[in-house]
mmCIF file of C-alpha atoms (C1' of nucleotides) in Angstrom:
data_model
loop_
_atom_site.group_PDB
_atom_site.id
_atom_site.type_symbol
_atom_site.label_atom_id
_atom_site.label_comp_id
_atom_site.label_asym_id
_atom_site.label_seq_id
_atom_site.Cartn_x
_atom_site.Cartn_y
_atom_site.Cartn_z
ATOM 1 C CA MET A 9 118.358 112.592 105.476
ATOM 2 C CA ILE A 10 114.697 111.879 104.888
ATOM 3 C CA SER A 11 112.733 114.997 104.011
ATOM 4 C CA ILE A 12 110.017 116.453 106.192
ATOM 5 C CA ALA A 13 107.495 115.597 103.497
ATOM 6 C CA GLU A 14 108.547 111.954 103.397
ATOM 7 C CA THR A 15 108.433 111.760 107.174
ATOM 8 C CA LEU A 16 104.953 113.230 107.280
ATOM 9 C CA LEU A 17 103.665 111.040 104.458
ATOM 10 C CA ASP A 18 105.007 107.961 106.183
ATOM 11 C CA TRP A 19 103.381 108.984 109.456
ATOM 12 C CA TYR A 20 100.122 109.753 107.665
ATOM 13 C CA ALA A 21 100.038 106.366 105.998
ATOM 14 C CA ARG A 22 100.150 104.696 109.394
ATOM 15 C CA HIS A 23 98.256 107.115 111.642
ATOM 16 C CA GLY A 24 96.200 109.459 109.434
ATOM 17 C CA ARG A 25 92.426 109.836 109.507
ATOM 18 C CA HIS A 26 91.793 107.998 106.259
ATOM 19 C CA ASP A 27 88.144 107.441 107.043
ATOM 20 C CA LEU A 28 86.961 111.047 106.883
ATOM 21 C CA PRO A 29 83.992 111.300 104.475
ATOM 22 C CA TRP A 30 85.679 113.794 102.145
ATOM 23 C CA ARG A 31 88.693 111.535 101.849
ATOM 24 C CA GLN A 32 86.642 108.853 100.122
ATOM 25 C CA THR A 33 86.306 110.891 96.943
ATOM 26 C CA ARG A 34 88.118 112.986 94.373
ATOM 27 C CA ASP A 35 84.948 114.665 93.188
ATOM 28 C CA PRO A 36 85.771 118.397 93.075
ATOM 29 C CA TYR A 37 82.268 119.293 94.291
ATOM 30 C CA ARG A 38 82.530 117.116 97.363
ATOM 31 C CA LEU A 39 86.087 118.221 98.108
ATOM 32 C CA TRP A 40 85.214 121.876 97.662
ATOM 33 C CA LEU A 41 82.133 121.596 99.887
ATOM 34 C CA ALA A 42 84.207 119.961 102.621
ATOM 35 C CA GLU A 43 86.786 122.733 102.470
ATOM 36 C CA ILE A 44 84.099 125.399 102.776
ATOM 37 C CA MET A 45 82.397 123.659 105.690
ATOM 38 C CA LEU A 46 85.675 123.112 107.484
ATOM 39 C CA GLN A 47 86.700 126.759 107.407
ATOM 40 C CA GLN A 48 87.055 127.755 111.078
ATOM 41 C CA THR A 49 85.122 124.628 111.966
ATOM 42 C CA GLN A 50 86.234 121.437 113.618
ATOM 43 C CA VAL A 51 85.891 118.124 111.841
ATOM 44 C CA GLU A 52 83.404 116.614 114.273
ATOM 45 C CA SER A 53 81.104 119.628 113.997
ATOM 46 C CA ALA A 54 81.049 119.545 110.204
ATOM 47 C CA LYS A 55 80.515 115.802 109.695
ATOM 48 C CA PRO A 56 76.711 115.569 110.101
ATOM 49 C CA TYR A 57 76.167 118.753 108.113
ATOM 50 C CA TYR A 58 78.343 117.435 105.300
ATOM 51 C CA ALA A 59 76.369 114.227 104.948
ATOM 52 C CA ARG A 60 73.001 115.982 105.036
ATOM 53 C CA PHE A 61 74.066 118.663 102.588
ATOM 54 C CA LEU A 62 75.349 116.177 100.023
ATOM 55 C CA GLN A 63 72.260 114.060 100.390
ATOM 56 C CA ALA A 64 70.045 117.036 99.577
ATOM 57 C CA LEU A 65 72.289 118.838 97.073
ATOM 58 C CA PRO A 66 74.681 116.307 95.535
ATOM 59 C CA ASN A 67 76.202 118.367 92.729
ATOM 60 C CA TRP A 68 76.895 121.835 91.342
ATOM 61 C CA GLN A 69 73.625 122.007 89.432
ATOM 62 C CA ALA A 70 71.485 121.052 92.417
ATOM 63 C CA LEU A 71 73.131 123.621 94.669
ATOM 64 C CA ALA A 72 73.008 126.320 92.015
ATOM 65 C CA ALA A 73 69.280 125.814 91.473
ATOM 66 C CA ALA A 74 68.220 125.357 95.105
ATOM 67 C CA PRO A 75 66.153 127.956 96.977
ATOM 68 C CA GLN A 76 68.437 129.984 99.235
ATOM 69 C CA ASP A 77 66.256 129.069 102.200
ATOM 70 C CA GLN A 78 67.023 125.403 101.627
ATOM 71 C CA VAL A 79 70.759 126.047 101.522
ATOM 72 C CA LEU A 80 70.640 128.073 104.724
ATOM 73 C CA ALA A 81 68.430 125.484 106.415
ATOM 74 C CA LEU A 82 71.091 122.865 105.632
ATOM 75 C CA TRP A 83 73.718 125.198 107.127
ATOM 76 C CA SER A 84 71.645 126.219 110.148
ATOM 77 C CA GLY A 85 73.709 125.755 113.307
ATOM 78 C CA LEU A 86 77.093 125.621 111.596
ATOM 79 C CA GLY A 87 77.723 129.346 111.791
ATOM 80 C CA TYR A 88 79.483 131.805 109.504
ATOM 81 C CA TYR A 89 76.479 131.819 107.212
ATOM 82 C CA ALA A 90 78.192 133.886 104.525
ATOM 83 C CA ARG A 91 79.885 130.592 103.663
ATOM 84 C CA ALA A 92 76.535 129.093 102.674
ATOM 85 C CA ARG A 93 75.446 132.105 100.642
ATOM 86 C CA ASN A 94 78.848 132.296 98.957
ATOM 87 C CA ALA A 95 78.830 128.557 98.310
ATOM 88 C CA GLN A 96 75.623 128.832 96.359
ATOM 89 C CA ARG A 97 76.941 131.786 94.359
ATOM 90 C CA ALA A 98 80.108 129.818 93.669
ATOM 91 C CA ALA A 99 78.083 126.850 92.440
ATOM 92 C CA GLN A 100 76.141 129.140 90.129
ATOM 93 C CA GLU A 101 79.389 130.501 88.725
ATOM 94 C CA VAL A 102 80.818 127.021 88.241
ATOM 95 C CA VAL A 103 77.707 126.076 86.285
ATOM 96 C CA THR A 104 77.371 129.222 84.209
ATOM 97 C CA GLY A 105 80.975 130.393 83.947
ATOM 98 C CA PHE A 106 83.036 127.194 84.034
ATOM 99 C CA GLY A 107 80.825 124.726 82.219
ATOM 100 C CA GLY A 108 79.958 122.803 85.357
ATOM 101 C CA HIS A 109 83.601 122.033 86.167
ATOM 102 C CA PHE A 110 85.593 123.410 89.086
ATOM 103 C CA PRO A 111 88.330 125.629 87.606
ATOM 104 C CA ASP A 112 91.709 123.891 87.411
ATOM 105 C CA THR A 113 93.960 126.874 88.051
ATOM 106 C CA LEU A 114 94.562 128.705 91.310
ATOM 107 C CA GLU A 115 93.963 131.989 89.560
ATOM 108 C CA ASP A 116 90.475 131.004 88.412
ATOM 109 C CA ALA A 117 89.536 129.111 91.558
ATOM 110 C CA VAL A 118 90.085 132.067 93.887
ATOM 111 C CA THR A 119 87.641 134.143 91.865
ATOM 112 C CA LEU A 120 84.840 131.993 93.281
ATOM 113 C CA PRO A 121 83.131 133.609 96.277
ATOM 114 C CA GLY A 122 84.245 132.047 99.544
ATOM 115 C CA VAL A 123 87.273 130.401 97.948
ATOM 116 C CA GLY A 124 90.568 131.865 99.114
ATOM 117 C CA ARG A 125 94.093 130.738 98.392
ATOM 118 C CA SER A 126 94.202 127.906 100.920
ATOM 119 C CA THR A 127 90.794 126.503 100.039
ATOM 120 C CA ALA A 128 91.570 126.666 96.324
ATOM 121 C CA ALA A 129 94.916 124.965 96.841
ATOM 122 C CA ALA A 130 93.371 122.173 98.882
ATOM 123 C CA VAL A 131 90.815 121.413 96.182
ATOM 124 C CA LEU A 132 93.293 121.588 93.301
ATOM 125 C CA ALA A 133 95.714 119.298 95.102
ATOM 126 C CA SER A 134 93.123 116.720 96.073
ATOM 127 C CA ALA A 135 90.882 116.805 93.012
ATOM 128 C CA PHE A 136 93.475 117.222 90.279
ATOM 129 C CA GLY A 137 96.716 116.095 91.911
ATOM 130 C CA GLN A 138 98.358 119.471 91.572
ATOM 131 C CA ARG A 139 101.307 120.500 93.707
ATOM 132 C CA GLN A 140 99.573 123.247 95.701
ATOM 133 C CA ALA A 141 100.459 124.264 99.229
ATOM 134 C CA ILE A 142 97.806 124.993 101.837
ATOM 135 C CA LEU A 143 98.129 127.211 104.897
ATOM 136 C CA ASP A 144 95.332 126.564 107.332
ATOM 137 C CA ALA A 145 95.373 126.676 111.111
ATOM 138 C CA ASN A 146 96.905 123.200 111.379
ATOM 139 C CA ALA A 147 99.652 123.711 108.830
ATOM 140 C CA ARG A 148 100.351 127.146 110.267
ATOM 141 C CA ARG A 149 100.782 125.793 113.793
ATOM 142 C CA VAL A 150 103.046 122.960 112.632
ATOM 143 C CA LEU A 151 105.255 125.330 110.663
ATOM 144 C CA ILE A 152 105.412 127.899 113.454
ATOM 145 C CA ARG A 153 106.499 125.264 115.978
ATOM 146 C CA SER A 154 108.840 123.301 113.761
ATOM 147 C CA HIS A 155 110.626 126.525 112.814
ATOM 148 C CA ALA A 156 110.191 128.234 116.199
ATOM 149 C CA ILE A 157 108.661 131.334 114.679
ATOM 150 C CA ASP A 158 108.141 133.935 117.368
ATOM 151 C CA ALA A 159 106.446 136.565 115.236
ATOM 152 C CA ASP A 160 102.745 137.358 115.491
ATOM 153 C CA PRO A 161 101.100 134.661 113.333
ATOM 154 C CA LYS A 162 98.542 137.113 112.010
ATOM 155 C CA ALA A 163 100.957 139.792 110.865
ATOM 156 C CA ALA A 164 101.158 140.109 107.111
ATOM 157 C CA ALA A 165 104.907 139.585 107.021
ATOM 158 C CA THR A 166 104.551 136.358 109.015
ATOM 159 C CA GLN A 167 101.832 135.112 106.704
ATOM 160 C CA GLN A 168 104.037 135.721 103.716
ATOM 161 C CA TRP A 169 106.898 133.898 105.371
ATOM 162 C CA LEU A 170 104.646 130.961 106.228
ATOM 163 C CA TRP A 171 103.291 130.732 102.697
ATOM 164 C CA THR A 172 106.837 130.667 101.372
ATOM 165 C CA LEU A 173 107.746 127.935 103.836
ATOM 166 C CA ALA A 174 104.611 125.950 103.030
ATOM 167 C CA SER A 175 105.266 126.140 99.303
ATOM 168 C CA ALA A 176 108.878 125.075 99.710
ATOM 169 C CA LEU A 177 108.014 122.084 101.888
ATOM 170 C CA THR A 178 105.093 120.811 99.824
ATOM 171 C CA PRO A 179 106.133 117.862 97.668
ATOM 172 C CA GLU A 180 104.756 116.622 94.371
ATOM 173 C CA ASP A 181 102.248 114.535 96.296
ATOM 174 C CA ALA A 182 100.570 117.600 97.749
ATOM 175 C CA HIS A 183 97.292 115.696 98.034
ATOM 176 C CA GLY A 184 98.786 113.355 100.611
ATOM 177 C CA TYR A 185 101.065 115.912 102.210
ATOM 178 C CA ASN A 186 98.311 118.472 102.841
ATOM 179 C CA GLN A 187 96.205 115.857 104.570
ATOM 180 C CA ALA A 188 99.213 114.671 106.521
ATOM 181 C CA ILE A 189 100.153 118.072 107.915
ATOM 182 C CA GLN A 190 96.525 118.772 108.781
ATOM 183 C CA ASP A 191 96.220 115.500 110.651
ATOM 184 C CA LEU A 192 99.477 116.129 112.458
ATOM 185 C CA GLY A 193 98.140 119.502 113.542
ATOM 186 C CA ALA A 194 94.811 118.031 114.611
ATOM 187 C CA MET A 195 96.118 114.906 116.356
ATOM 188 C CA ILE A 196 99.691 115.566 117.535
ATOM 189 C CA CYS A 197 100.703 119.193 117.163
ATOM 190 C CA THR A 198 97.532 120.404 118.877
ATOM 191 C CA PRO A 199 96.998 123.966 120.100
ATOM 192 C CA ARG A 200 97.267 122.964 123.745
ATOM 193 C CA GLN A 201 99.280 120.116 125.204
ATOM 194 C CA PRO A 202 100.951 118.977 121.989
ATOM 195 C CA ARG A 203 101.892 115.291 122.000
ATOM 196 C CA CYS A 204 105.544 115.832 121.164
ATOM 197 C CA PRO A 205 106.687 112.361 122.291
ATOM 198 C CA ASN A 206 104.495 110.909 119.534
ATOM 199 C CA CYS A 207 105.473 113.418 116.873
ATOM 200 C CA PRO A 208 107.407 112.193 113.838
ATOM 201 C CA LEU A 209 108.960 115.650 113.484
ATOM 202 C CA ALA A 210 110.087 115.962 117.103
ATOM 203 C CA SER A 211 113.746 115.314 116.324
ATOM 204 C CA ARG A 212 113.890 118.288 114.004
ATOM 205 C CA CYS A 213 111.348 120.597 115.616
ATOM 206 C CA MET A 214 113.007 123.795 116.813
ATOM 207 C CA ALA A 215 110.282 124.616 119.310
ATOM 208 C CA HIS A 216 110.606 121.142 120.806
ATOM 209 C CA ALA A 217 114.384 121.466 120.965
ATOM 210 C CA GLN A 218 113.952 124.732 122.818
ATOM 211 C CA GLY A 219 111.261 123.306 125.098
ATOM 212 C CA ARG A 220 108.797 125.889 123.837
ATOM 213 C CA SER A 221 106.214 123.811 121.984
ATOM 214 C CA HIS A 222 103.539 124.817 124.454
ATOM 215 C CA ALA A 223 104.452 128.521 124.117
ATOM 216 C CA LEU A 224 104.067 128.705 120.351
ATOM 217 C CA PRO A 225 102.346 130.093 118.408
ATOM 218 C CA VAL A 226 102.455 133.287 120.456
ATOM 219 C CA THR A 227 99.044 134.613 121.391
ATOM 220 C CA VAL A 228 97.975 138.200 121.723
ATOM 221 C CA ASN A 229 95.672 139.058 124.585
ATOM 222 C CA ARG A 230 92.215 139.990 123.438
ATOM 223 C CA PRO A 231 90.275 142.788 125.122
ATOM 224 C CA PRO A 232 86.970 141.662 126.654
ATOM 225 C CA LYS A 233 84.033 141.306 124.289
ATOM 226 C CA PRO A 234 81.648 144.237 124.142
ATOM 227 C CA GLN A 235 78.159 143.504 125.396
ATOM 228 C CA ARG A 236 75.029 144.068 123.393
ATOM 229 C CA CYS A 237 71.378 143.547 124.189
ATOM 230 C CA ALA A 238 68.116 142.949 122.376
ATOM 231 C CA PHE A 239 64.515 141.865 122.774
ATOM 232 C CA PHE A 240 63.056 139.077 120.625
ATOM 233 C CA LEU A 241 59.348 139.054 119.848
ATOM 234 C CA LEU A 242 57.274 135.897 120.254
ATOM 235 C CA VAL A 243 53.876 136.542 118.743
ATOM 236 C CA ALA A 244 51.359 134.018 117.422
ATOM 237 C CA ASP A 245 48.397 134.479 115.109
ATOM 238 C CA MET A 246 44.931 132.918 115.557
ATOM 239 C CA GLU A 247 46.202 129.555 114.337
ATOM 240 C CA GLY A 248 49.174 129.515 116.676
ATOM 241 C CA ARG A 249 51.696 130.329 113.995
ATOM 242 C CA ILE A 250 54.802 132.295 114.967
ATOM 243 C CA LEU A 251 55.949 135.402 113.132
ATOM 244 C CA LEU A 252 59.478 135.173 111.719
ATOM 245 C CA GLU A 253 61.486 137.753 109.843
ATOM 246 C CA LYS A 254 64.104 136.972 107.208
ATOM 247 C CA ARG A 255 67.318 138.864 107.840
ATOM 248 C CA PRO A 256 69.062 140.682 104.996
ATOM 249 C CA ASP A 257 71.805 138.866 103.078
ATOM 250 C CA PHE A 258 74.620 140.505 105.001
ATOM 251 C CA GLY A 259 75.827 140.961 108.520
ATOM 252 C CA ILE A 260 75.273 138.592 111.398
ATOM 253 C CA TRP A 261 72.905 135.679 110.746
ATOM 254 C CA GLY A 262 72.576 136.987 107.176
ATOM 255 C CA GLY A 263 69.703 135.374 105.275
ATOM 256 C CA LEU A 264 68.408 133.400 108.267
ATOM 257 C CA TRP A 265 64.878 133.504 109.648
ATOM 258 C CA CYS A 266 64.763 135.139 113.051
ATOM 259 C CA LEU A 267 62.305 136.366 115.639
ATOM 260 C CA PRO A 268 61.635 140.087 115.136
ATOM 261 C CA GLN A 269 64.090 142.085 117.195
ATOM 262 C CA ALA A 270 64.175 145.414 118.942
ATOM 263 C CA ALA A 271 66.660 147.144 121.190
ATOM 264 C CA PRO A 272 66.448 150.085 123.570
ATOM 265 C CA ASP A 273 68.433 152.267 121.185
ATOM 266 C CA GLY A 274 66.111 151.629 118.245
ATOM 267 C CA GLY A 275 68.544 149.282 116.470
ATOM 268 C CA GLU A 276 68.591 145.530 116.746
ATOM 269 C CA PHE A 277 71.666 144.837 118.909
ATOM 270 C CA ALA A 278 72.174 147.792 121.226
ATOM 271 C CA ILE A 279 75.711 148.346 122.410
ATOM 272 C CA LEU A 280 75.953 148.510 126.160
ATOM 273 C CA CYS A 281 78.085 151.124 127.810
ATOM 274 C CA ASN A 282 79.541 150.654 131.246
ATOM 275 C CA ASP A 283 77.036 153.090 132.671
ATOM 276 C CA THR A 284 74.026 151.398 131.088
ATOM 277 C CA LEU A 285 72.265 149.846 134.024
ATOM 278 C CA GLN A 286 69.604 147.195 133.644
ATOM 279 C CA PRO A 287 69.262 147.644 129.873
ATOM 280 C CA LEU A 288 66.692 144.867 129.637
ATOM 281 C CA GLU A 289 64.672 145.999 132.589
ATOM 282 C CA ASP A 290 60.920 145.429 132.481
ATOM 283 C CA THR A 291 59.470 148.915 132.911
ATOM 284 C CA PRO A 292 56.323 150.571 131.511
ATOM 285 C CA ALA A 293 58.455 152.805 129.343
ATOM 286 C CA VAL A 294 60.333 149.843 127.855
ATOM 287 C CA ARG A 295 57.095 147.962 127.237
ATOM 288 C CA GLN A 296 55.558 150.940 125.522
ATOM 289 C CA PHE A 297 58.645 151.426 123.389
ATOM 290 C CA LEU A 298 58.719 147.775 122.282
ATOM 291 C CA GLN A 299 55.002 147.662 121.623
ATOM 292 C CA GLU A 300 55.098 150.753 119.438
ATOM 293 C CA ALA A 301 58.303 149.868 117.641
ATOM 294 C CA TRP A 302 57.070 146.403 116.692
ATOM 295 C CA SER A 303 53.496 147.453 115.938
ATOM 296 C CA ARG A 304 54.743 150.097 113.544
ATOM 297 C CA ARG A 305 57.378 148.025 111.813
ATOM 298 C CA LEU A 306 55.351 144.815 111.549
ATOM 299 C CA ARG A 307 52.034 146.584 110.883
ATOM 300 C CA LEU A 308 50.324 144.684 113.661
ATOM 301 C CA ASP A 309 48.445 145.958 116.665
ATOM 302 C CA LEU A 310 50.348 144.231 119.439
ATOM 303 C CA GLN A 311 49.861 143.961 123.152
ATOM 304 C CA LEU A 312 52.939 142.998 125.109
ATOM 305 C CA MET A 313 52.478 140.213 127.629
ATOM 306 C CA ALA A 314 55.187 138.447 129.626
ATOM 307 C CA LEU A 315 58.910 139.068 129.336
ATOM 308 C CA GLU A 316 60.994 135.940 129.785
ATOM 309 C CA ASP A 317 64.127 135.854 131.901
ATOM 310 C CA GLU A 318 67.337 137.124 130.424
ATOM 311 C CA GLN A 319 69.462 134.749 128.351
ATOM 312 C CA GLN A 320 72.847 134.989 126.709
ATOM 313 C CA HIS A 321 74.506 134.153 123.436
ATOM 314 C CA VAL A 322 78.216 134.596 122.824
ATOM 315 C CA PHE A 323 79.509 135.496 119.372
ATOM 316 C CA THR A 324 83.092 135.780 118.201
ATOM 317 C CA HIS A 325 83.213 139.504 118.695
ATOM 318 C CA PHE A 326 80.440 140.383 121.116
ATOM 319 C CA GLN A 327 78.212 138.961 123.786
ATOM 320 C CA LEU A 328 74.462 139.211 123.376
ATOM 321 C CA ARG A 329 72.085 139.483 126.324
ATOM 322 C CA PHE A 330 68.471 139.119 125.343
ATOM 323 C CA ARG A 331 64.937 138.602 126.588
ATOM 324 C CA CYS A 332 61.963 137.159 124.766
ATOM 325 C CA ALA A 333 58.804 139.238 124.784
ATOM 326 C CA HIS A 334 55.480 137.449 124.392
ATOM 327 C CA ALA A 335 52.740 139.435 122.727
ATOM 328 C CA ARG A 336 49.245 138.966 121.377
ATOM 329 C CA VAL A 337 47.663 140.487 118.318
ATOM 330 C CA LEU A 338 44.840 142.914 118.935
ATOM 331 C CA GLY A 339 44.352 144.211 115.417
ATOM 332 C CA SER A 340 44.418 142.450 112.100
ATOM 333 C CA ALA A 341 46.667 139.436 112.150
ATOM 334 C CA VAL A 342 47.170 139.699 108.425
ATOM 335 C CA ALA A 343 50.869 140.165 108.162
ATOM 336 C CA ASP A 344 52.545 142.437 105.730
ATOM 337 C CA SER A 345 52.877 140.719 102.397
ATOM 338 C CA ALA A 346 56.564 141.580 102.487
ATOM 339 C CA ALA A 347 58.619 138.566 101.624
ATOM 340 C CA THR A 348 60.679 139.124 104.745
ATOM 341 C CA LEU A 349 57.806 138.454 107.168
ATOM 342 C CA ARG A 350 56.114 135.088 107.433
ATOM 343 C CA TRP A 351 53.936 133.163 109.895
ATOM 344 C CA TYR A 352 55.208 129.656 110.580
ATOM 345 C CA ARG A 353 53.710 126.780 112.426
ATOM 346 C CA PRO A 354 56.286 125.976 115.124
ATOM 347 C CA ALA A 355 57.134 122.623 113.545
ATOM 348 C CA ASP A 356 57.679 124.267 110.151
ATOM 349 C CA ALA A 357 59.767 127.043 111.649
ATOM 350 C CA LEU A 358 62.198 124.449 112.945
ATOM 351 C CA THR A 359 62.867 123.213 109.407
ATOM 352 C CA GLN A 360 64.051 126.667 108.325
ATOM 353 C CA GLY A 361 67.480 128.224 108.548
ATOM 354 C CA LEU A 362 67.445 129.618 112.080
ATOM 355 C CA PRO A 363 70.199 131.042 114.286
ATOM 356 C CA THR A 364 71.046 128.622 117.070
ATOM 357 C CA PRO A 365 69.595 130.637 119.975
ATOM 358 C CA ILE A 366 66.365 131.214 118.032
ATOM 359 C CA ARG A 367 66.122 127.499 117.303
ATOM 360 C CA ARG A 368 66.532 126.850 121.008
ATOM 361 C CA ILE A 369 63.769 129.307 121.873
ATOM 362 C CA LEU A 370 61.320 127.798 119.380
ATOM 363 C CA ARG A 371 62.184 124.255 120.393
ATOM 364 C CA ASN A 372 61.340 125.082 123.992
ATOM 365 C CA LEU A 373 58.065 126.779 123.131
ATOM 366 C CA GLY A 374 55.893 123.730 123.388
ATOM 367 C CA GLY A 375 57.264 121.602 126.151
ATOM 368 C CA GLY A 376 59.702 123.640 128.189
ATOM 369 C CA ARG A 377 63.035 122.281 129.361
ATOM 370 C "C1'" DC B 24 95.226 146.179 107.393
ATOM 371 C "C1'" DA B 25 91.689 145.563 111.135
ATOM 372 C "C1'" DT B 26 87.297 144.089 111.694
ATOM 373 C "C1'" DC B 27 83.491 141.268 110.880
ATOM 374 C "C1'" DC B 28 81.415 136.820 110.751
ATOM 375 C "C1'" DG B 29 78.882 131.415 114.681
ATOM 376 C "C1'" DT B 30 79.128 127.826 117.291
ATOM 377 C "C1'" DG B 31 80.640 124.059 120.214
ATOM 378 C "C1'" DG B 32 84.241 121.760 122.718
ATOM 379 C "C1'" DC B 33 87.964 121.901 125.743
ATOM 380 C "C1'" DT B 34 90.541 123.165 129.915
ATOM 381 C "C1'" DT C 2 84.056 128.941 134.437
ATOM 382 C "C1'" DA C 3 85.483 131.963 131.383
ATOM 383 C "C1'" DG C 4 88.462 132.250 127.798
ATOM 384 C "C1'" DC C 5 90.578 130.128 123.896
ATOM 385 C "C1'" DC C 6 90.417 128.021 119.598
ATOM 386 C "C1'" DA C 7 88.991 125.737 115.162
ATOM 387 C "C1'" DA C 8 90.520 122.666 107.595
ATOM 388 C "C1'" DG C 9 89.446 131.327 106.467
ATOM 389 C "C1'" DG C 10 87.560 134.759 103.546
ATOM 390 C "C1'" DA C 11 85.455 139.247 102.527
ATOM 391 C "C1'" DT C 12 85.546 143.994 103.078
#
DNA sequence: CATCCGTGGCT
DNA sequence: TAGCCAAGGAT
């Protein structure tokens, strides 16, 4: 009987996505960058970012030496910004610790920030032809269905089982096989409405035999996202430049430039309780609070003007409701010299690393819509 | 080990 | 439309 690997490789040769940009190279830098960008990110979303990033920062040395703001600007809109910060740190370690060469063992590769077992394996297999098994969302789904695994996919024991399976099934040509199983997961064995009639593994897929392809992997019901709220400050100086604040290198939107924030509870994203009514209400007390909080923190004498209508932004683990507050500067418009506060002309602001909703706000400043 | 970390597309 | 999910890793 033909092995699963041979079946998949044969299918891949005829139906695989051979034209993906990162499949035109065996350069470890390019392969590694693709793996980082594709973490929790769909191929079509990553494509334009990948091309732009490589154009600007084509090798380890360029990335290692780049200003962090440039790296984050190239990542702006892709999400999970720790990937970008970790990628730069990894490049610096490759340059200084590995002589400018991506490490050629799994043990060394996973010491790089942002590089876990699956990412390391993918790079080692593709760049160096090593027999290394991956276990990403596609491979995981294929294995869970083909072996009709009912257990919670996220449980540690299941993960271990899946890694064992993946390692056992991965042939010498792991480079081809890894791409094949990923393409099968992306094109045939999709999360919803899998195309089993077109699947080369259908005849030996246990889930298919049991008529349960659509029911696997099992999903656990998520509780509703908590709601949070915030105000964003839109203030311009005499020359029409907008004040932005660089966020710290951790947490949500870490390292990105953002509009100054404030929330009713004094933090930046206030958690809403069920009994919190109208948390973003426009009242004199709220206006006074915002005006004082921002004036003090930004060392500006502000006067609050209009509050825009409420908007929303949904994150993985909470939902943000926010309003933009327009203000004018009464006192000195000389901003704090702190490196985390900067006035930007609107056009320049848009070239920076901005969170998506902030980019949307600034884009709409001039012409509406 | 559970939680944190973005965003866009799909149904 | 509201919820689900994606080429995961760090803490």
